[in-house]
Amino acid sequence: MDRNRIIFGHPLPTMLHYQSIQEAETSFGRNLTVAEKLWFSYSANQPDYLLHCHNILFLILFYTIFTLPFMVVELCGSKNIGKYKLQPNIKRSFSDMFKCYKAVVYSFILAVGPLQVLSYPTIKWIGIRTGLPLPSGWEIFWQMLVYFLIEDYTNYWTHRLLHSKWAYENIHHIHHEYTAPIAFAASYAHWAEILILGVPSFLGPAIVPGHIITYWSWFVMRHLEAIETHCGYDFKWSPTKLIPFYGGAEYHDYHHYVGGQSQCNFASVFTYCDYIYGTDKGYRYRKSILKKQL
């Protein structure tokens, strides 16, 4: 089996250290799982470089797929669904949403794509593995939890920094063009902001490296969470409401509703930082007023 591919004039080795499934099973002293056999069949001849660059493809794919239901909900105008819309007076047309979609995909290709190419040596350095065995479900779960906690805390402070006068006027104001967020606007931002916020997302895998499948899953899950919190609808049946300290769409929508001068609800995923550092007081006050009016 050819163990190398030539890219940019240099050989790029794979990290599958076995020539066949039988050799891997002999080494492990057990049969490979179905998932491991599929992974071997897919990745055995794939250089790690190309496996790493799958990330940008997954981001575009899942961004496209998981925003579509929210587009349908927005366009259908159903009263049963419309009652969950957080800012019901603002309606988005298909052309509005498609314009946002194109801008985000362009930013993925022109900003995130080159970053994926250039960051390959970094994931090798921190120890992201691509070979067998595959990580267990528990390993993926705990690593993902660590990634979410690390990203959430560091993203909180990065987001606050983006609301400083210079950073907001020159970078972050683009994201706040949507005072009533929509799912497509989850990654609608200045190219510099996309790169800046990529740092908190990368810290978790850098500190606790795992398998590249966990690495892919992390970035996909983080992106899906951003889509959910920007969707503009507070669905009471959403399973994310079972997650302790989870902010969600209603929480983040207030941040956009207040607008550029917003100094509250900076949380990326969880709400504990806003509570600890007092940056949710305006939100909690508004909630208390609305509750008294009911």
XYZ file of C-alpha atoms in Angstrom:
294
model
C 0.000 0.000 0.000
C 1.323 3.443 -0.915
C 1.967 5.182 2.401
C 2.550 8.672 1.002
C 1.011 11.270 -1.258
C 2.877 14.141 -2.846
C 1.394 17.600 -2.235
C 3.218 20.847 -2.944
C 6.264 18.749 -3.808
C 6.504 17.080 -0.379
C 5.464 13.604 0.761
C 2.674 13.633 3.319
C 2.478 10.431 5.390
C -0.690 8.932 6.750
C -0.961 7.873 10.381
C -2.530 4.477 9.770
C 0.348 2.223 10.796
C -1.203 -0.967 9.431
C -1.070 -2.345 5.907
C -4.380 -4.184 6.229
C -7.371 -4.735 8.484
C -5.993 -8.142 9.390
C -2.706 -6.596 10.502
C -4.569 -4.073 12.691
C -6.715 -6.811 14.250
C -3.626 -8.872 15.002
C -1.986 -5.869 16.635
C -5.059 -5.078 18.789
C -5.833 -8.705 19.605
C -9.471 -8.206 18.644
C -11.728 -7.702 15.653
C -12.131 -4.140 14.437
C -15.548 -2.600 14.890
C -17.662 -1.797 11.846
C -16.838 1.894 12.309
C -13.102 1.139 12.477
C -13.249 -0.952 9.308
C -15.079 1.841 7.507
C -12.559 4.371 8.782
C -9.660 2.201 7.637
C -11.201 1.750 4.194
C -11.751 5.487 3.827
C -8.588 6.914 5.345
C -5.893 4.306 4.653
C -4.753 6.059 1.487
C -5.674 9.575 2.591
C -2.773 11.762 3.743
C -3.412 13.510 7.055
C -3.225 16.825 5.239
C -6.379 16.060 3.259
C -8.170 14.642 6.298
C -7.476 17.886 8.137
C -8.857 19.939 5.240
C -12.171 18.057 5.425
C -13.118 20.540 8.141
C -13.955 23.356 5.729
C -16.120 20.999 3.664
C -18.041 19.917 6.754
C -18.581 23.521 7.850
C -20.120 24.477 4.509
C -22.164 21.259 4.300
C -23.673 21.448 7.775
C -24.148 25.220 7.556
C -26.195 24.646 4.405
C -28.224 21.724 5.729
C -29.068 22.978 9.219
C -30.051 26.495 8.193
C -32.582 25.264 5.635
C -35.322 24.299 8.164
C -35.122 27.770 9.726
C -35.447 29.324 6.269
C -38.595 27.278 5.625
C -40.023 28.290 9.007
C -39.316 31.960 8.301
C -40.882 31.871 4.843
C -43.961 29.764 5.601
C -45.337 32.302 8.085
C -47.246 29.719 10.105
C -49.025 31.198 13.121
C -48.324 28.069 15.149
C -44.600 28.518 14.571
C -44.640 32.308 14.425
C -45.602 32.548 18.105
C -42.098 31.360 18.947
C -40.391 34.107 16.933
C -38.452 36.390 19.245
C -38.796 39.550 17.157
C -42.032 38.908 15.223
C -42.193 42.365 13.644
C -39.105 41.693 11.527
C -39.558 39.372 8.560
C -36.810 38.155 6.255
C -37.314 37.431 2.560
C -35.676 34.629 0.623
C -33.380 37.129 -1.109
C -32.287 38.543 2.280
C -31.407 35.116 3.600
C -29.714 33.980 0.392
C -27.587 37.129 0.370
C -26.463 36.337 3.920
C -25.812 32.709 2.991
C -23.578 33.679 0.065
C -21.597 36.125 2.200
C -20.940 33.444 4.841
C -19.925 30.775 2.320
C -17.538 33.250 0.671
C -15.983 33.969 4.066
C -15.602 30.233 4.709
C -13.814 29.786 1.392
C -11.681 32.935 1.476
C -10.894 33.142 5.212
C -11.417 29.743 6.863
C -10.180 27.762 3.857
C -6.676 29.274 3.792
C -6.528 28.993 7.579
C -7.224 25.273 7.298
C -4.400 24.892 4.789
C -1.897 26.865 6.846
C -2.803 25.329 10.216
C -2.019 21.736 9.234
C 1.438 21.732 10.894
C -0.216 22.986 14.087
C -2.582 20.037 14.452
C 0.343 17.710 13.877
C 2.321 19.514 16.546
C -0.427 19.342 19.194
C -1.038 15.649 18.472
C -4.368 15.253 16.694
C -4.314 11.592 15.655
C -5.952 10.044 12.609
C -5.241 6.353 12.997
C -6.736 3.374 14.781
C -8.247 2.690 17.212
C -11.161 5.093 16.984
C -12.112 6.988 20.147
C -14.872 5.578 22.313
C -18.173 7.408 22.743
C -17.185 8.414 26.276
C -13.844 9.782 25.120
C -15.586 11.917 22.503
C -18.195 13.105 25.025
C -15.732 14.216 27.696
C -13.362 15.835 25.245
C -16.227 17.718 23.618
C -17.398 18.911 27.042
C -13.905 20.191 27.810
C -13.770 21.921 24.434
C -17.103 23.643 25.043
C -16.035 24.871 28.491
C -12.674 26.182 27.286
C -14.170 27.850 24.231
C -17.045 29.333 26.197
C -14.810 31.048 28.756
C -12.246 32.381 26.295
C -14.896 33.375 23.757
C -16.689 35.388 26.464
C -13.662 37.657 26.944
C -12.898 37.817 23.231
C -16.503 38.836 22.546
C -16.291 41.544 25.206
C -13.122 42.812 23.588
C -14.904 42.977 20.224
C -17.387 45.352 21.855
C -14.673 47.851 22.701
C -15.014 51.049 20.674
C -12.277 50.404 18.098
C -12.970 46.693 17.614
C -16.712 47.237 17.279
C -16.454 50.090 14.801
C -13.854 48.348 12.645
C -14.770 44.667 12.945
C -17.704 43.493 15.052
C -20.350 45.930 13.764
C -20.823 43.752 10.684
C -22.158 40.865 12.758
C -24.564 43.267 14.480
C -26.126 44.358 11.212
C -28.662 41.689 12.143
C -30.416 43.216 15.159
C -32.913 40.399 14.756
C -30.656 37.367 14.166
C -31.414 34.624 11.675
C -29.814 31.192 11.424
C -27.852 32.190 8.319
C -26.223 35.051 10.273
C -24.512 32.756 12.807
C -21.203 33.222 10.959
C -22.009 36.477 9.206
C -19.057 38.617 10.269
C -15.929 40.455 9.227
C -13.251 38.036 8.011
C -10.990 39.198 10.852
C -13.648 38.323 13.428
C -14.007 34.836 11.985
C -10.272 34.300 12.399
C -10.167 35.919 15.864
C -13.005 33.761 17.197
C -11.333 30.719 15.705
C -8.662 30.977 18.415
C -11.001 30.115 21.355
C -12.438 27.268 19.287
C -8.981 25.817 18.647
C -7.774 26.066 22.262
C -9.691 23.003 23.474
C -8.222 20.584 20.919
C -4.792 22.181 21.481
C -4.957 21.570 25.251
C -6.710 18.176 25.113
C -5.918 16.687 21.677
C -7.890 13.702 20.476
C -8.804 11.906 17.288
C -9.508 13.871 14.126
C -13.088 12.573 14.185
C -13.533 14.323 17.547
C -11.835 17.378 16.049
C -14.282 17.441 13.125
C -17.241 16.799 15.404
C -16.250 19.639 17.709
C -16.195 22.275 14.997
C -19.453 20.984 13.509
C -21.202 20.958 16.913
C -19.924 24.428 17.783
C -21.214 25.715 14.476
C -24.612 24.062 14.909
C -24.879 25.634 18.357
C -24.180 29.057 16.836
C -26.896 28.468 14.236
C -29.372 27.531 16.967
C -28.605 30.578 19.114
C -28.978 32.900 16.102
C -32.108 31.284 14.676
C -34.483 33.951 16.046
C -36.935 31.406 17.477
C -37.319 30.180 21.041
C -38.804 26.725 20.618
C -39.959 25.414 23.978
C -39.429 21.805 22.940
C -35.775 22.265 21.974
C -33.624 19.567 23.630
C -30.960 22.214 24.337
C -33.229 23.554 27.092
C -32.239 20.483 29.106
C -28.581 21.583 29.151
C -27.655 23.348 32.428
C -26.678 27.032 32.065
C -27.266 26.935 28.314
C -28.097 30.349 26.852
C -29.864 29.540 23.614
C -31.640 31.714 21.066
C -33.692 33.794 23.480
C -30.626 34.709 25.524
C -28.421 35.688 22.583
C -31.244 37.411 20.722
C -31.323 40.032 23.477
C -27.651 40.809 22.818
C -28.469 41.597 19.184
C -31.703 43.392 20.075
C -29.845 45.883 22.279
C -27.440 46.447 19.395
C -24.017 47.966 19.076
C -24.003 49.505 22.527
C -24.768 46.133 24.062
C -22.610 45.354 27.079
C -24.543 42.284 28.131
C -25.087 38.629 27.284
C -21.646 38.013 25.809
C -21.892 34.284 26.493
C -20.971 31.959 23.682
C -22.768 28.841 24.935
C -23.329 28.919 28.700
C -24.506 31.835 30.843
C -22.347 31.515 33.949
C -19.688 34.038 32.854
C -22.305 36.728 32.296
C -23.736 36.003 35.736
C -20.350 35.952 37.516
C -19.078 39.132 35.875
C -22.400 40.976 36.015
C -22.934 41.350 32.286
C -26.452 39.937 32.305
C -28.048 42.469 34.685
C -29.926 44.326 31.964
C -31.255 41.076 30.573
C -32.361 39.787 33.974
C -34.003 43.129 34.792
C -35.955 43.043 31.538
C -37.015 39.460 32.214
C -38.284 40.415 35.671
C -40.297 43.307 34.229
C -41.876 41.122 31.566
C -42.697 38.470 34.151
C -44.543 41.033 36.300
C -46.575 42.117 33.274
C -47.876 38.610 32.671
